[in-house]
Amino acid sequence: MLQITRAADLAMVGANGGGWVAPLGTPGPTALGTPPSPWTGLGAISDDGLKYGIDEDHKEFTPWGVTSAFRTQITKSVRTFGLTMWETNAPIVKSLMFRLPVADLTPGADGVAKFAETASPSPDRRSWFFLVADGDSMEGFYVPSGEITDRSDVTYKSEDMAGYDIKVTAYPDATNNTVYHLFTTKAPVTPPATSAPKS
């Protein structure tokens, strides 16, 4: 009978996690966990978690007289991260959603912060760090240059939490890398072999 080794400790469930943002060019964390200043946390993220997107296109080259390709060329390779930020009144979250410096959201003497949305937004690239945790198993994603390229509608109603549903596109850095990965490694814990039952 075929025996397949399966190690549950090498599988991962996105049970917990977080996101942080920092000024463009901020070096990535060297350890898994909460990154230090100047990284700023995004706060509560919806229970939909984090979506790591891979968008690729390719072109196949098939020789004359042959029915299968003998070469494939990648023509597009984009990485994105999707999440919904729930702490919509946090200055850093407003700053990201509306492409504003956090300093522009300082409240006045009356405790009210004010801003206007421009009809001609400028690019707003920043450094990002995302962390997914499953107990003591963790995986981190450092994006040296990322920008929010998609913002979904915001719904306000009594039975739902208002949130900013965003997609962050990762751009290449000076070494042509878009995402840096960090993850915990483990030796698989395999159950002991059991002897066959006696007949």
Short mmCIF file of C-alpha atoms in Angstrom, two decimals:
data_model
loop_
_atom_site.label_atom_id
_atom_site.label_comp_id
_atom_site.label_asym_id
_atom_site.label_seq_id
_atom_site.Cartn_x
_atom_site.Cartn_y
_atom_site.Cartn_z
CA MET A 1 0.00 0.00 0.00
CA LEU A 2 1.23 3.48 -0.87
CA GLN A 3 2.49 5.42 2.16
CA ILE A 4 2.62 9.21 1.87
CA THR A 5 4.25 11.28 4.58
CA ARG A 6 2.12 14.27 5.54
CA ALA A 7 3.38 16.89 8.00
CA ALA A 8 0.64 19.17 9.35
CA ASP A 9 3.24 21.52 10.84
CA LEU A 10 4.41 22.38 7.31
CA ALA A 11 0.92 23.46 6.25
CA MET A 12 -0.31 26.95 7.01
CA VAL A 13 -3.63 28.53 7.92
CA GLY A 14 -3.82 32.33 7.79
CA ALA A 15 -5.11 32.51 11.34
CA ASN A 16 -3.65 35.91 12.20
CA GLY A 17 -1.54 38.64 10.71
CA GLY A 18 -1.00 42.31 10.13
CA GLY A 19 0.19 44.99 7.79
CA TRP A 20 2.59 47.90 8.17
CA VAL A 21 3.63 50.82 5.98
CA ALA A 22 6.67 53.10 6.00
CA PRO A 23 8.15 55.86 3.83
CA LEU A 24 9.41 54.73 0.44
CA GLY A 25 12.91 53.31 0.71
CA THR A 26 12.61 52.05 4.29
CA PRO A 27 14.69 48.86 4.63
CA GLY A 28 12.73 45.69 5.17
CA PRO A 29 12.50 43.94 8.54
CA THR A 30 15.24 41.39 9.18
CA ALA A 31 13.13 39.29 11.54
CA LEU A 32 9.56 38.02 11.61
CA GLY A 33 7.31 39.93 14.00
CA THR A 34 6.20 43.51 14.55
CA PRO A 35 8.64 45.79 12.72
CA PRO A 36 10.12 48.80 14.57
CA SER A 37 9.68 52.50 13.78
CA PRO A 38 9.30 54.05 11.24
CA TRP A 39 6.90 51.22 10.34
CA THR A 40 3.29 52.09 11.23
CA GLY A 41 0.64 49.41 11.71
CA LEU A 42 -2.59 49.37 9.71
CA GLY A 43 -4.57 48.14 12.72
CA ALA A 44 -7.50 45.77 12.34
CA ILE A 45 -7.81 43.98 9.00
CA SER A 46 -11.05 42.28 8.02
CA ASP A 47 -11.49 38.54 8.54
CA ASP A 48 -11.01 38.07 4.80
CA GLY A 49 -7.30 38.29 5.65
CA LEU A 50 -4.58 38.98 3.10
CA LYS A 51 -4.69 38.00 -0.56
CA TYR A 52 -1.36 37.60 -2.36
CA GLY A 53 -2.03 38.00 -6.07
CA ILE A 54 0.06 36.73 -8.97
CA ASP A 55 -0.86 38.13 -12.39
CA GLU A 56 1.19 36.80 -15.29
CA ASP A 57 0.88 36.72 -19.07
CA HIS A 58 3.01 34.73 -21.45
CA LYS A 59 3.55 34.14 -25.14
CA GLU A 60 4.13 30.68 -26.58
CA PHE A 61 6.37 30.03 -29.58
CA THR A 62 5.44 26.98 -31.63
CA PRO A 63 7.68 25.89 -34.54
CA TRP A 64 6.21 25.41 -37.98
CA GLY A 65 5.01 21.85 -38.37
CA VAL A 66 4.90 21.18 -34.60
CA THR A 67 1.79 21.29 -32.40
CA SER A 68 3.40 22.04 -29.04
CA ALA A 69 5.34 25.10 -27.98
CA PHE A 70 9.10 24.80 -27.67
CA ARG A 71 9.53 28.07 -25.78
CA THR A 72 7.41 30.30 -23.55
CA GLN A 73 8.24 33.93 -22.81
CA ILE A 74 6.80 35.70 -19.74
CA THR A 75 5.48 39.05 -20.97
CA LYS A 76 3.92 40.28 -17.71
CA SER A 77 4.56 39.40 -14.07
CA VAL A 78 2.83 41.52 -11.43
CA ARG A 79 2.47 40.91 -7.67
CA THR A 80 -0.35 42.43 -5.63
CA PHE A 81 -1.65 42.31 -2.06
CA GLY A 82 -5.32 42.75 -1.22
CA LEU A 83 -6.86 43.49 2.17
CA THR A 84 -9.60 45.49 3.87
CA MET A 85 -8.58 48.00 6.51
CA TRP A 86 -11.24 48.37 9.21
CA GLU A 87 -9.79 51.21 11.33
CA THR A 88 -10.98 53.86 8.90
CA ASN A 89 -10.54 56.75 11.35
CA ALA A 90 -6.85 56.00 11.98
CA PRO A 91 -4.68 58.75 10.44
CA ILE A 92 -2.39 56.27 8.66
CA VAL A 93 -5.37 54.48 7.11
CA LYS A 94 -6.98 57.73 5.93
CA SER A 95 -3.56 58.79 4.63
CA LEU A 96 -3.27 55.64 2.51
CA MET A 97 -6.83 55.67 1.25
CA PHE A 98 -6.73 59.29 0.13
CA ARG A 99 -3.02 59.63 -0.81
CA LEU A 100 -2.26 62.22 1.85
CA PRO A 101 0.67 62.82 4.21
CA VAL A 102 -0.29 61.84 7.76
CA ALA A 103 0.66 65.33 8.90
CA ASP A 104 -2.17 66.77 6.77
CA LEU A 105 -4.67 64.93 8.99
CA THR A 106 -3.74 66.64 12.25
CA PRO A 107 -6.96 67.75 13.97
CA GLY A 108 -7.59 71.41 14.73
CA ALA A 109 -8.38 72.96 18.10
CA ASP A 110 -11.94 71.64 17.81
CA GLY A 111 -10.66 68.06 17.47
CA VAL A 112 -11.81 67.82 13.86
CA ALA A 113 -9.43 66.87 11.05
CA LYS A 114 -10.27 68.16 7.57
CA PHE A 115 -9.07 67.36 4.08
CA ALA A 116 -10.24 67.55 0.47
CA GLU A 117 -9.97 64.95 -2.26
CA THR A 118 -8.07 66.16 -5.31
CA ALA A 119 -9.23 65.52 -8.85
CA SER A 120 -5.59 65.03 -9.90
CA PRO A 121 -3.92 62.64 -7.43
CA SER A 122 -0.16 62.17 -7.50
CA PRO A 123 1.61 58.80 -7.23
CA ASP A 124 1.88 57.61 -3.63
CA ARG A 125 4.52 54.90 -3.38
CA ARG A 126 5.52 53.60 0.04
CA SER A 127 7.23 50.57 1.55
CA TRP A 128 4.96 47.81 2.87
CA PHE A 129 5.32 44.78 5.13
CA PHE A 130 2.72 42.05 5.56
CA LEU A 131 2.86 39.22 8.10
CA VAL A 132 0.80 36.03 8.23
CA ALA A 133 0.90 33.94 11.42
CA ASP A 134 -0.29 30.43 12.28
CA GLY A 135 0.83 29.82 15.84
CA ASP A 136 4.63 29.96 15.73
CA SER A 137 4.66 29.55 11.94
CA MET A 138 5.01 32.90 10.19
CA GLU A 139 5.50 34.24 6.70
CA GLY A 140 6.41 37.83 5.88
CA PHE A 141 6.28 39.83 2.65
CA TYR A 142 8.37 42.99 2.28
CA VAL A 143 7.45 45.28 -0.61
CA PRO A 144 10.13 47.98 -0.98
CA SER A 145 8.03 50.01 -3.41
CA GLY A 146 4.27 49.56 -3.44
CA GLU A 147 1.26 51.69 -4.25
CA ILE A 148 -2.48 51.34 -3.79
CA THR A 149 -3.74 50.86 -7.33
CA ASP A 150 -7.31 49.77 -6.64
CA ARG A 151 -9.83 51.03 -4.08
CA SER A 152 -13.27 49.47 -3.74
CA ASP A 153 -16.48 51.28 -2.81
CA VAL A 154 -17.02 52.04 0.86
CA THR A 155 -20.40 51.02 2.29
CA TYR A 156 -21.81 52.50 5.50
CA LYS A 157 -24.74 50.60 7.01
CA SER A 158 -25.79 49.29 10.39
CA GLU A 159 -25.13 45.58 9.88
CA ASP A 160 -21.66 45.85 8.29
CA MET A 161 -18.28 47.20 9.30
CA ALA A 162 -17.15 50.02 7.05
CA GLY A 163 -13.76 49.28 5.55
CA TYR A 164 -11.25 50.38 2.95
CA ASP A 165 -10.80 47.47 0.55
CA ILE A 166 -7.51 48.06 -1.27
CA LYS A 167 -5.07 46.41 -3.62
CA VAL A 168 -1.35 47.20 -3.37
CA THR A 169 0.79 46.70 -6.48
CA ALA A 170 4.47 45.90 -5.92
CA TYR A 171 6.98 47.72 -8.16
CA PRO A 172 10.59 46.65 -8.86
CA ASP A 173 13.32 48.12 -6.67
CA ALA A 174 16.87 49.00 -7.77
CA THR A 175 17.74 45.30 -7.99
CA ASN A 176 14.57 44.51 -9.99
CA ASN A 177 12.89 42.68 -7.11
CA THR A 178 9.25 43.31 -6.22
CA VAL A 179 8.63 41.20 -3.08
CA TYR A 180 11.03 39.82 -0.47
CA HIS A 181 9.85 36.72 1.43
CA LEU A 182 10.69 35.66 4.99
CA PHE A 183 9.30 32.49 6.58
CA THR A 184 9.93 30.17 9.48
CA THR A 185 11.37 26.79 8.60
CA LYS A 186 10.70 23.61 10.52
CA ALA A 187 11.69 20.00 10.44
CA PRO A 188 8.55 18.00 9.67
CA VAL A 189 7.04 16.16 12.60
CA THR A 190 5.87 12.84 11.24
CA PRO A 191 3.76 10.39 13.20
CA PRO A 192 5.48 7.13 14.19
CA ALA A 193 4.90 4.18 11.92
CA THR A 194 2.20 1.84 13.14
CA SER A 195 2.38 -1.88 12.70
CA ALA A 196 -0.24 -3.62 10.66
CA PRO A 197 -3.04 -5.17 12.71
CA LYS A 198 -2.73 -8.88 13.26
CA SER A 199 -5.27 -11.03 11.47
#
